[in-house]
Tab-separated table of C-alpha atoms in Angstrom:
chain	number	residue	atom	x	y	z
A	636	MET	CA	0.000	0.000	0.000
A	637	ILE	CA	2.689	2.499	1.014
A	638	GLU	CA	4.804	2.656	-2.193
A	639	PRO	CA	1.969	3.347	-4.679
A	640	LEU	CA	0.575	5.883	-2.210
A	641	ARG	CA	3.919	7.685	-1.935
A	642	GLU	CA	4.359	7.801	-5.708
A	643	LYS	CA	0.883	9.213	-6.327
A	644	VAL	CA	1.174	11.801	-3.544
A	645	GLU	CA	4.403	13.161	-5.010
A	646	LYS	CA	3.010	13.306	-8.558
A	647	LEU	CA	-0.160	15.027	-7.361
A	648	ASN	CA	1.876	17.656	-5.495
A	649	GLU	CA	3.884	18.390	-8.639
A	650	GLU	CA	0.846	18.780	-10.893
A	651	MET	CA	-1.162	20.841	-8.380
A	652	ASN	CA	1.682	23.249	-7.640
A	653	ARG	CA	2.443	23.725	-11.336
A	654	GLU	CA	-1.199	24.568	-12.063
A	655	TYR	CA	-1.371	26.850	-9.009
A	656	TYR	CA	1.759	28.707	-10.083
A	657	LEU	CA	0.696	29.182	-13.709
A	658	HIS	CA	-2.752	30.532	-12.814
A	659	PHE	CA	-1.900	32.763	-9.854
A	660	SER	CA	1.200	34.154	-11.571
A	661	GLY	CA	-1.161	35.397	-14.284
A	662	GLN	CA	0.173	33.139	-17.055
A	663	LYS	CA	-2.917	30.920	-17.314
A	664	GLU	CA	-6.415	32.378	-17.499
A	665	THR	CA	-8.311	29.484	-15.954
A	666	LEU	CA	-7.584	27.439	-12.835
A	667	GLU	CA	-8.079	23.719	-13.408
A	668	LEU	CA	-7.108	22.055	-10.146
A	669	SER	CA	-10.326	20.022	-10.270
A	670	LYS	CA	-9.131	18.070	-13.324
A	671	ILE	CA	-5.951	17.124	-11.497
A	672	MET	CA	-7.833	16.143	-8.342
A	673	GLU	CA	-10.223	14.013	-10.395
A	674	LYS	CA	-7.237	12.179	-11.866
A	675	TYR	CA	-6.062	11.235	-8.357
A	676	ARG	CA	-9.493	10.932	-6.784
A	677	ASP	CA	-8.769	7.523	-5.245
A	678	LEU	CA	-6.355	9.275	-2.854
A	679	PHE	CA	-9.210	11.355	-1.397
A	680	SER	CA	-12.036	8.833	-1.300
A	681	LYS	CA	-13.912	7.967	1.867
A	682	GLU	CA	-12.653	4.421	1.372
A	683	MET	CA	-9.036	5.640	1.387
A	684	VAL	CA	-9.640	7.596	4.606
A	685	GLU	CA	-10.957	4.445	6.304
A	686	LYS	CA	-8.200	2.306	4.802
A	687	ILE	CA	-5.488	4.587	6.216
A	688	LYS	CA	-7.214	4.733	9.615
A	689	GLU	CA	-7.180	0.929	9.826
A	690	SER	CA	-3.609	0.530	8.520
A	691	ASN	CA	-0.246	0.397	10.276
A	692	ILE	CA	1.701	2.240	7.572
A	693	PRO	CA	4.673	4.443	8.568
A	694	GLU	CA	3.724	8.074	9.279
A	695	LYS	CA	0.059	7.119	9.312
A	696	GLU	CA	-1.070	10.527	10.642
A	697	ARG	CA	0.589	12.410	7.753
A	698	PHE	CA	-1.229	10.322	5.172
A	699	LEU	CA	-4.478	10.524	7.128
A	700	ALA	CA	-4.262	14.329	7.346
A	701	PHE	CA	-3.604	14.449	3.595
A	702	SER	CA	-6.514	12.147	2.775
A	703	LEU	CA	-8.960	13.895	5.127
A	704	ARG	CA	-8.085	17.257	3.628
A	705	GLY	CA	-8.383	15.883	0.124
A	706	TYR	CA	-11.795	14.348	0.848
A	707	LEU	CA	-13.149	17.723	1.962
A	708	GLU	CA	-11.530	19.637	-0.909
A	709	ASP	CA	-12.832	17.095	-3.421
A	710	ALA	CA	-16.362	18.266	-2.582
A	711	VAL	CA	-15.612	21.804	-3.777
A	712	LYS	CA	-12.909	21.352	-6.411
A	713	GLU	CA	-15.000	22.621	-9.338
A	714	ASP	CA	-16.325	25.506	-7.214
A	715	VAL	CA	-12.767	26.579	-6.333
A	716	ASP	CA	-11.745	26.597	-9.998
A	717	GLN	CA	-14.813	28.620	-10.991
A	718	LEU	CA	-14.434	31.148	-8.173
A	719	GLN	CA	-10.726	31.772	-8.694
A	720	THR	CA	-11.130	32.011	-12.468
A	721	GLU	CA	-13.984	34.489	-11.969
A	722	LEU	CA	-11.956	36.649	-9.550
A	723	ALA	CA	-8.941	36.677	-11.870
A	724	GLY	CA	-11.165	38.055	-14.627
A	725	ARG	CA	-13.189	40.545	-12.559
A	726	LYS	CA	-12.684	44.272	-13.132
A	727	VAL	CA	-13.280	47.220	-10.829
A	728	LYS	CA	-13.275	50.919	-11.695
A	729	VAL	CA	-10.393	52.949	-10.306
A	730	ASN	CA	-10.194	56.639	-11.209
A	731	GLY	CA	-12.398	56.061	-14.247
A	732	GLU	CA	-10.384	53.112	-15.551
A	733	GLU	CA	-11.119	49.410	-15.296
A	734	VAL	CA	-8.415	47.355	-13.599
A	735	SER	CA	-8.341	43.767	-12.402
A	736	PHE	CA	-9.768	42.916	-8.983
A	737	TYR	CA	-6.322	41.743	-7.863
A	738	TYR	CA	-4.351	44.737	-9.156
A	739	ALA	CA	-6.872	47.105	-7.561
A	740	ARG	CA	-5.489	46.075	-4.175
A	741	VAL	CA	-2.006	47.226	-5.190
A	742	LEU	CA	-3.464	50.594	-6.204
A	743	MET	CA	-5.492	50.766	-2.982
A	744	VAL	CA	-2.597	50.288	-0.557
A	745	ASN	CA	-0.549	52.899	-2.441
A	746	GLU	CA	-3.284	55.575	-2.610
A	747	PRO	CA	-2.511	58.431	-0.152
A	748	GLU	CA	-5.917	60.176	-0.432
A	749	ARG	CA	-8.292	58.461	1.967
A	750	GLU	CA	-11.499	59.007	-0.005
A	751	LYS	CA	-9.966	57.634	-3.200
A	752	ARG	CA	-8.475	54.722	-1.284
A	753	ARG	CA	-11.810	54.001	0.399
A	754	LYS	CA	-13.617	53.967	-2.963
A	755	ILE	CA	-11.261	51.272	-4.234
A	756	TYR	CA	-11.700	49.362	-0.971
A	757	LEU	CA	-15.512	49.484	-1.250
A	758	ARG	CA	-15.487	48.415	-4.894
A	759	ARG	CA	-13.322	45.425	-4.063
A	760	LEU	CA	-15.615	44.668	-1.126
A	761	GLU	CA	-18.608	44.639	-3.498
A	762	VAL	CA	-16.946	41.827	-5.448
A	763	VAL	CA	-16.304	39.946	-2.204
A	764	GLU	CA	-19.960	40.342	-1.162
A	765	GLU	CA	-21.182	39.181	-4.572
A	766	THR	CA	-19.147	35.980	-4.293
A	767	ASN	CA	-19.990	35.204	-0.658
A	768	GLY	CA	-22.980	33.075	-1.639
A	769	LYS	CA	-20.687	30.787	-3.602
A	770	ARG	CA	-18.157	30.657	-0.758
A	771	LYS	CA	-20.872	29.861	1.783
A	772	GLU	CA	-22.132	26.979	-0.336
A	773	MET	CA	-18.576	25.635	-0.611
A	774	TRP	CA	-18.159	25.611	3.162
A	775	ARG	CA	-21.553	23.912	3.582
A	776	LYS	CA	-20.336	21.116	1.313
A	777	GLU	CA	-17.150	20.706	3.349
A	778	TYR	CA	-19.085	20.701	6.623
A	779	GLU	CA	-21.383	17.982	5.233
A	780	ARG	CA	-18.376	15.782	4.526
A	781	VAL	CA	-17.063	16.383	8.043
A	782	LYS	CA	-20.309	14.887	9.347
A	783	GLU	CA	-20.144	12.014	6.834
A	784	LEU	CA	-16.777	11.013	8.276
A	785	GLY	CA	-18.217	10.865	11.773
A	786	TYR	CA	-16.613	13.979	13.263
A	787	LYS	CA	-18.640	16.297	15.491
A	788	ASN	CA	-17.395	19.420	13.709
A	789	TYR	CA	-14.640	20.811	11.460
A	790	THR	CA	-12.447	21.635	14.458
A	791	GLU	CA	-12.519	18.035	15.672
A	792	LEU	CA	-11.551	16.734	12.214
A	793	CYS	CA	-8.558	19.072	11.947
A	794	GLN	CA	-7.507	18.383	15.548
A	795	ALA	CA	-7.412	14.630	14.864
A	796	THR	CA	-4.055	14.922	13.059
A	797	TYR	CA	-2.653	18.195	14.471
A	798	PRO	CA	0.253	17.905	16.964
A	799	VAL	CA	-0.816	20.857	19.141
A	800	LYS	CA	-4.104	21.119	21.039
A	801	TYR	CA	-6.017	24.034	19.492
A	802	LYS	CA	-7.787	24.934	22.725
A	803	ASP	CA	-4.533	25.138	24.714
A	804	PHE	CA	-2.804	27.076	21.942
A	805	LEU	CA	-5.686	29.549	21.691
A	806	GLU	CA	-5.180	30.281	25.398
A	807	LYS	CA	-1.531	31.158	24.645
A	808	CYS	CA	-2.652	33.430	21.821
A	809	GLU	CA	-5.177	35.161	24.085
A	810	LYS	CA	-2.376	35.692	26.600
A	811	PHE	CA	-0.215	37.216	23.855
A	812	LEU	CA	-3.049	39.610	22.948
A	813	GLU	CA	-3.399	40.616	26.586
A	814	ASN	CA	0.351	41.096	27.141
A	815	THR	CA	0.835	43.241	24.019
A	816	GLU	CA	-2.406	45.251	24.085
A	817	THR	CA	-1.175	48.516	25.635
A	818	LEU	CA	2.024	48.689	23.586
A	819	PHE	CA	0.227	47.887	20.342
A	820	PHE	CA	-2.716	50.260	20.585
A	821	ASP	CA	-0.577	53.203	21.729
A	822	ARG	CA	1.870	52.796	18.852
A	823	PHE	CA	-0.702	51.863	16.207
A	824	GLU	CA	-2.880	54.861	17.074
A	825	ASN	CA	0.086	57.196	16.530
A	826	LEU	CA	0.988	55.563	13.212
A	827	LEU	CA	-2.582	55.744	11.886
A	828	ARG	CA	-2.930	59.417	12.802
A	829	ARG	CA	0.370	60.291	11.178
A	830	GLU	CA	0.144	58.189	7.996
A	831	SER	CA	-3.578	57.735	7.293
A	832	ARG	CA	-4.941	60.846	9.041
A	833	VAL	CA	-7.554	58.800	10.876
A	834	ARG	CA	-8.158	57.783	14.478
A	835	LEU	CA	-8.203	54.249	15.785
A	836	GLY	CA	-11.871	53.370	16.178
A	837	GLU	CA	-12.692	54.991	12.831
A	838	ALA	CA	-9.954	53.331	10.778
A	839	GLU	CA	-10.810	50.595	8.275
A	840	PRO	CA	-8.527	47.826	6.949
A	841	HIS	CA	-7.382	49.945	3.984
A	842	ASP	CA	-6.248	52.675	6.412
A	843	GLY	CA	-4.215	50.122	8.315
A	844	ALA	CA	-2.712	48.668	5.142
A	845	PHE	CA	-1.666	52.126	3.931
A	846	ALA	CA	-0.142	53.138	7.282
A	847	LEU	CA	1.723	49.853	7.694
A	848	LYS	CA	3.441	50.237	4.312
A	849	LEU	CA	5.791	52.741	6.027
A	850	ARG	CA	5.950	54.807	2.830
A	851	GLU	CA	8.351	57.371	4.288
A	852	PHE	CA	11.091	54.765	3.777
A	853	ASP	CA	10.181	53.846	0.185
A	854	GLU	CA	13.222	55.501	-1.348
A	855	LEU	CA	15.448	53.289	0.809
A	856	PHE	CA	13.887	50.193	-0.793
A	857	PRO	CA	14.321	50.784	-4.548
A	858	ARG	CA	13.017	47.965	-6.722
A	859	GLU	CA	16.318	47.656	-8.579
A	860	LYS	CA	18.056	46.855	-5.289
A	861	LEU	CA	15.762	43.948	-4.402
A	862	ILE	CA	17.490	41.038	-6.129
A	863	PRO	CA	21.063	42.296	-5.448
A	864	THR	CA	20.182	42.544	-1.731
A	865	VAL	CA	18.766	39.022	-1.719
A	866	GLU	CA	21.827	37.689	-3.555
A	867	LYS	CA	24.235	39.411	-1.169
A	868	PHE	CA	22.427	38.080	1.903
A	869	LEU	CA	22.374	34.516	0.594
A	870	LEU	CA	26.084	34.731	-0.228
A	871	SER	CA	26.728	35.580	3.429
A	872	LEU	CA	25.163	32.171	4.221
A	873	GLY	CA	27.329	30.495	1.597
A	874	ILE	CA	24.508	30.217	-0.955
A	875	ASP	CA	24.957	31.485	-4.525
A	876	LEU	CA	21.465	32.259	-5.839
A	877	LYS	CA	22.764	32.636	-9.404
A	878	SER	CA	23.985	29.043	-9.286
A	879	GLN	CA	20.699	27.680	-7.929
A	880	HIS	CA	19.246	26.452	-11.200
A	881	ASN	CA	16.402	24.806	-9.294
A	882	VAL	CA	15.158	28.226	-8.107
A	883	HIS	CA	13.021	30.498	-10.310
A	884	ILE	CA	12.074	34.018	-9.149
A	885	ASP	CA	9.093	35.587	-10.946
A	886	LEU	CA	8.641	39.325	-10.285
A	887	GLU	CA	6.965	40.100	-13.623
A	888	VAL	CA	3.933	42.414	-13.531
A	889	ARG	CA	0.933	40.750	-15.206
A	890	GLU	CA	-2.660	41.970	-15.130
A	891	ARG	CA	-4.086	38.698	-13.825
A	892	LYS	CA	-1.302	38.102	-11.320
A	893	HIS	CA	-2.521	37.532	-7.760
A	894	PRO	CA	-1.285	40.155	-5.245
A	895	ARG	CA	-0.518	37.505	-2.626
A	896	ALA	CA	3.111	36.395	-2.918
A	897	PHE	CA	3.739	32.666	-2.782
A	898	CYS	CA	6.274	29.895	-3.216
A	899	ALA	CA	5.302	26.990	-5.467
A	900	PRO	CA	7.463	23.919	-4.739
A	901	VAL	CA	6.570	22.186	-8.004
A	902	LYS	CA	9.157	19.409	-7.688
A	903	ILE	CA	11.133	19.290	-4.435
A	904	PRO	CA	14.039	20.064	-4.543
A	905	ASP	CA	14.441	20.429	-8.319
A	906	LYS	CA	11.910	23.062	-9.382
A	907	ILE	CA	10.953	25.777	-6.890
A	908	TYR	CA	9.153	28.997	-7.916
A	909	LEU	CA	8.881	32.317	-6.070
A	910	ASN	CA	6.017	34.473	-7.348
A	911	HIS	CA	5.431	38.100	-6.324
A	912	LEU	CA	3.554	41.088	-7.756
A	913	PRO	CA	5.716	44.122	-6.892
A	914	ALA	CA	3.809	46.893	-5.112
A	915	GLY	CA	6.783	49.135	-4.322
A	916	GLY	CA	8.710	49.993	-1.191
A	917	MET	CA	9.413	47.971	1.916
A	918	GLU	CA	6.642	45.472	1.207
A	919	ASP	CA	8.446	44.144	-1.867
A	920	PHE	CA	11.521	43.352	0.219
A	921	ALA	CA	9.520	41.849	3.091
A	922	THR	CA	7.420	39.532	0.921
A	923	THR	CA	10.349	38.487	-1.262
A	924	LEU	CA	12.501	37.668	1.776
A	925	HIS	CA	9.575	35.750	3.282
A	926	GLU	CA	8.998	33.623	0.197
A	927	LEU	CA	12.759	33.190	-0.185
A	928	GLY	CA	12.756	31.421	3.187
A	929	HIS	CA	10.291	28.898	1.757
A	930	VAL	CA	12.290	28.621	-1.457
A	931	GLU	CA	15.590	27.828	0.277
A	932	HIS	CA	13.888	25.352	2.607
A	933	PHE	CA	12.506	23.352	-0.320
A	934	ALA	CA	15.565	23.874	-2.532
A	935	TRP	CA	17.829	22.289	0.117
A	936	THR	CA	15.461	19.453	1.060
A	937	GLU	CA	17.250	16.122	0.572
A	938	ARG	CA	16.174	14.500	-2.680
A	939	GLU	CA	16.336	11.009	-1.130
A	940	LEU	CA	13.737	11.769	1.548
A	941	ALA	CA	10.520	9.781	1.386
A	942	PRO	CA	7.670	11.771	-0.241
A	943	GLU	CA	5.788	12.035	3.060
A	944	TYR	CA	8.704	14.091	4.422
A	945	LYS	CA	8.970	16.275	1.324
A	946	VAL	CA	5.361	17.115	0.464
A	947	LEU	CA	3.281	16.100	3.497
A	948	GLY	CA	3.356	17.500	7.017
A	949	LEU	CA	2.715	20.917	8.520
A	950	ASP	CA	3.090	23.988	6.309
A	951	GLY	CA	4.048	25.880	9.463
A	952	VAL	CA	7.509	24.302	9.540
A	953	SER	CA	8.428	26.127	6.335
A	954	GLU	CA	6.840	29.329	7.653
A	955	VAL	CA	9.440	29.387	10.457
A	956	TYR	CA	12.199	29.782	7.852
A	957	ALA	CA	10.135	32.286	5.852
A	958	PHE	CA	9.675	34.497	8.916
A	959	LEU	CA	13.349	34.136	9.822
A	960	PHE	CA	14.302	35.821	6.538
A	961	GLN	CA	11.443	38.342	6.535
A	962	TYR	CA	12.214	39.695	9.992
A	963	LEU	CA	15.776	40.496	9.105
A	964	LEU	CA	14.116	43.832	8.286
A	965	GLU	CA	13.735	44.546	12.001
A	966	ASP	CA	17.449	43.975	12.568
A	967	GLU	CA	19.377	47.266	12.553
A	968	GLU	CA	22.659	45.544	11.678
A	969	PHE	CA	21.117	43.849	8.653
A	970	LEU	CA	19.613	47.140	7.442
A	971	LYS	CA	22.962	48.903	7.702
A	972	GLU	CA	25.018	46.114	6.141
A	973	PHE	CA	22.767	45.064	3.261
A	974	LEU	CA	20.672	48.159	2.546
A	975	GLY	CA	23.041	50.934	3.590
A	976	PHE	CA	20.748	52.500	6.196
A	977	PRO	CA	22.325	55.231	8.383
A	978	ASP	CA	22.369	54.365	12.121
A	979	GLY	CA	19.444	56.535	13.245
A	980	VAL	CA	17.287	55.626	10.264
A	981	ALA	CA	17.970	51.914	10.773
A	982	LYS	CA	16.782	52.124	14.385
A	983	ARG	CA	13.653	54.075	13.494
A	984	PHE	CA	12.680	51.725	10.670
A	985	ALA	CA	13.414	48.585	12.726
A	986	ASP	CA	11.196	49.873	15.541
A	987	LEU	CA	8.349	50.620	13.128
A	988	TYR	CA	8.710	47.283	11.376
A	989	LYS	CA	8.345	45.586	14.748
A	990	LEU	CA	4.970	47.328	14.969
A	991	VAL	CA	4.041	45.847	11.563
A	992	HIS	CA	5.135	42.464	12.919
A	993	LEU	CA	3.058	42.902	16.078
A	994	TYR	CA	-0.005	43.962	14.075
A	995	LEU	CA	0.178	40.836	11.930
A	996	VAL	CA	0.579	38.455	14.863
A	997	ARG	CA	-2.322	40.099	16.689
A	998	ARG	CA	-4.436	39.979	13.527
A	999	TYR	CA	-3.828	36.248	13.189
A	1000	CYS	CA	-4.610	35.709	16.869
A	1001	GLY	CA	-7.957	37.329	16.069
A	1002	LYS	CA	-8.374	35.131	12.984
A	1003	PHE	CA	-7.588	31.984	14.958
A	1004	ARG	CA	-10.131	32.920	17.629
A	1005	TYR	CA	-12.754	33.538	14.910
A	1006	GLU	CA	-11.969	30.260	13.128
A	1007	MET	CA	-12.226	28.271	16.356
A	1008	GLU	CA	-15.694	29.666	17.024
A	1009	LEU	CA	-16.859	29.361	13.410
A	1010	HIS	CA	-15.605	25.815	12.821
A	1011	THR	CA	-16.713	24.495	16.203
A	1012	GLU	CA	-20.278	25.780	15.785
A	1013	MET	CA	-20.198	25.479	11.958
A	1014	ASP	CA	-22.529	28.490	11.930
A	1015	LEU	CA	-22.081	30.212	8.570
A	1016	GLU	CA	-25.044	32.541	9.092
A	1017	ASN	CA	-23.429	34.346	12.040
A	1018	GLY	CA	-19.824	34.001	10.881
A	1019	GLY	CA	-19.622	37.615	9.717
A	1020	LYS	CA	-20.448	38.973	13.154
A	1021	ILE	CA	-17.905	36.677	14.830
A	1022	TYR	CA	-15.226	37.670	12.297
A	1023	ALA	CA	-15.746	41.430	12.566
A	1024	ARG	CA	-15.871	41.339	16.368
A	1025	SER	CA	-12.752	39.198	16.738
A	1026	LEU	CA	-10.626	41.119	14.222
A	1027	ARG	CA	-11.713	44.500	15.576
A	1028	LYS	CA	-10.801	43.446	19.113
A	1029	ALA	CA	-7.350	42.259	18.025
A	1030	THR	CA	-6.424	45.163	15.709
A	1031	GLY	CA	-8.752	48.083	16.469
A	1032	LEU	CA	-9.701	48.301	12.777
A	1033	LEU	CA	-13.323	48.225	11.588
A	1034	TYR	CA	-13.216	44.944	9.719
A	1035	PRO	CA	-16.349	44.350	7.607
A	1036	GLU	CA	-18.587	41.366	8.253
A	1037	ALA	CA	-18.576	40.668	4.509
A	1038	GLY	CA	-14.916	39.615	4.603
A	1039	TYR	CA	-15.477	36.604	6.833
A	1040	LEU	CA	-15.165	33.981	4.082
A	1041	ASP	CA	-12.729	35.771	1.783
A	1042	ASP	CA	-10.311	36.067	4.730
A	1043	LEU	CA	-10.648	32.404	5.697
A	1044	ASP	CA	-7.960	29.831	4.927
A	1045	GLY	CA	-8.790	26.177	5.416
A	1046	PHE	CA	-7.525	23.731	8.023
A	1047	PHE	CA	-6.580	26.352	10.605
A	1048	TYR	CA	-3.684	27.796	8.630
A	1049	SER	CA	-3.864	30.673	11.108
A	1050	ALA	CA	-2.640	28.291	13.833
A	1051	ASP	CA	0.283	27.203	11.626
A	1052	TYR	CA	1.211	30.844	11.078
A	1053	LEU	CA	1.037	31.708	14.772
A	1054	LEU	CA	3.102	28.712	15.852
A	1055	SER	CA	5.667	29.733	13.240
A	1056	TRP	CA	5.802	33.355	14.430
A	1057	PHE	CA	6.497	32.283	18.003
A	1058	ALA	CA	8.991	29.584	16.963
A	1059	GLU	CA	10.878	31.910	14.600
A	1060	ALA	CA	11.740	34.273	17.453
A	1061	GLN	CA	13.187	31.324	19.356
A	1062	LEU	CA	15.176	30.065	16.352
A	1063	ARG	CA	16.514	33.583	15.784
A	1064	GLU	CA	17.695	33.738	19.401
A	1065	THR	CA	19.464	30.390	18.961
A	1066	LEU	CA	21.241	31.670	15.834
A	1067	ARG	CA	22.447	34.755	17.710
A	1068	GLU	CA	23.712	32.638	20.599
A	1069	LYS	CA	25.546	30.257	18.257
A	1070	PHE	CA	26.892	32.677	15.656
A	1071	GLY	CA	26.800	36.150	17.195
A	1072	ARG	CA	24.669	39.282	17.003
A	1073	LYS	CA	25.116	39.411	13.212
A	1074	TRP	CA	24.286	35.747	12.845
A	1075	TRP	CA	24.318	35.530	9.022
A	1076	CYS	CA	27.526	33.675	8.101
A	1077	GLU	CA	28.512	30.472	6.318
A	1078	GLU	CA	28.389	28.483	9.577
A	1079	ALA	CA	24.797	29.636	10.131
A	1080	GLY	CA	24.077	28.675	6.532
A	1081	GLU	CA	25.330	25.151	7.207
A	1082	PHE	CA	23.200	24.954	10.370
A	1083	LEU	CA	20.107	26.022	8.418
A	1084	LYS	CA	20.860	23.658	5.540
A	1085	GLU	CA	20.824	20.759	8.006
A	1086	LEU	CA	17.347	21.790	9.158
A	1087	TRP	CA	16.161	22.476	5.602
A	1088	GLY	CA	17.509	19.115	4.459
A	1089	MET	CA	14.923	17.333	6.583
A	1090	GLY	CA	12.099	18.938	4.598
A	1091	ARG	CA	8.846	18.602	6.537
A	1092	LYS	CA	9.939	15.576	8.551
A	1093	TYR	CA	9.851	17.407	11.870
A	1094	THR	CA	7.041	19.272	13.580
A	1095	ILE	CA	7.644	22.842	14.765
A	1096	GLY	CA	8.131	21.503	18.281
A	1097	GLU	CA	10.793	19.070	17.058
A	1098	VAL	CA	12.581	21.819	15.095
A	1099	LEU	CA	12.687	23.872	18.300
A	1100	GLU	CA	14.120	20.893	20.191
A	1101	LEU	CA	16.910	20.650	17.608
A	1102	ALA	CA	17.536	24.363	18.208
A	1103	GLY	CA	17.751	23.827	21.974
A	1104	TRP	CA	14.230	24.704	23.180
A	1105	LYS	CA	11.777	22.594	25.165
A	1106	GLU	CA	8.545	24.112	23.827
A	1107	VAL	CA	6.948	27.082	22.071
A	1108	ASP	CA	7.496	30.136	24.293
A	1109	ILE	CA	5.465	33.275	23.462
A	1110	SER	CA	7.553	35.433	25.810
A	1111	VAL	CA	10.538	35.340	23.421
A	1112	LEU	CA	8.562	37.105	20.683
A	1113	GLU	CA	6.993	39.492	23.198
A	1114	LYS	CA	10.464	40.529	24.338
A	1115	GLU	CA	11.718	40.837	20.747
A	1116	LEU	CA	8.846	43.205	19.931
A	1117	GLY	CA	9.494	45.440	22.932
A	1118	CYS	CA	7.012	44.200	25.539
């Protein structure tokens, strides 16, 4: 049973990631994941779920998690293709011109005039509202399959193969929100007033997005310096990006290109894509560094590893490495060495970028709280109220109820992200202890390559053990962010 299963899982991953990359990079008009899933449908059948449950195969939980997820996604595969194809082709009016739904977000976050920015925001929100009926029906189908499999609710199904207890972890996240509340709201209020000319309590998500771009520093992040900076940093770790023929970086601007940056590990470790739609300024560097962490993780994964260690397992493990690279931007020494920031400017930017970091972690704490309530009750009719209340409490921004399904990733990806944020701070501290304050050096590169080489074999907790920690400790990140 195990060998045919391994072979099919690896082939499916390759075909799905290739299709995902081509569509969301704007090179393919339609998304046709459903055709690929249909080809491998035996992997996601109810019979396969039961077969894995009753088996004694190695890494049984990895295969079970994969099959459970596939069984739910199989119910909505055509709907996903239709929705994403529709969104890629939708247009909204911006300043009298029609632009794509995706590119409108780039224009929105760069628009300094609040009324103009808000108009773009509302027009995008109209599209979200129009498609909510389709999204709601998709979630109903998934919830029905949860019941078919004998689980009480969606939360119970996901918990069955997750290594951390959601309820206990949510308590840690609530504690993080409590411990960082005063610092966050004081600093975020000041930033909103200065950048977006609006008070906390009146500010909407577009106001927050504009303020958190830190546009005053844009000239210090010129687009032409992006790839040279990345290359120089990787060389400090002993990695020559120009010689990595298995790595492909796509920064081309295409009308249908999705604004959300991503890494597509089409064939691990031989064909890894980084896709990003440049929006200008600091954000380009942050998102590229983040996705580069994923890219290097998959590019250095040992080819001989069993497929379950290359393509199955928690996505959060790779997020630890992505955050490690991204949050170099809150390191004054990195800013001075690789971007030429003067001392005072480096300190000011690093402090502000820590606020961006804190906002995002708090936002995801709010998302996780919302998802726990939504997926435990499976109450789609009241989901909007739960979403708006939870996100507003965590960030202070007036999140709209209409966004509750558009801003919802499956299988508690918010928990993966949060675990990764906390674990990254601990890994960073280990690197500093081992290799010094400016930890980026060839020895650190070798240390990271050893971790990367194991692909997704280890859980986040096991990665932390290898780095010298006993468990996830939220206080390390709190301290790093100034609490």
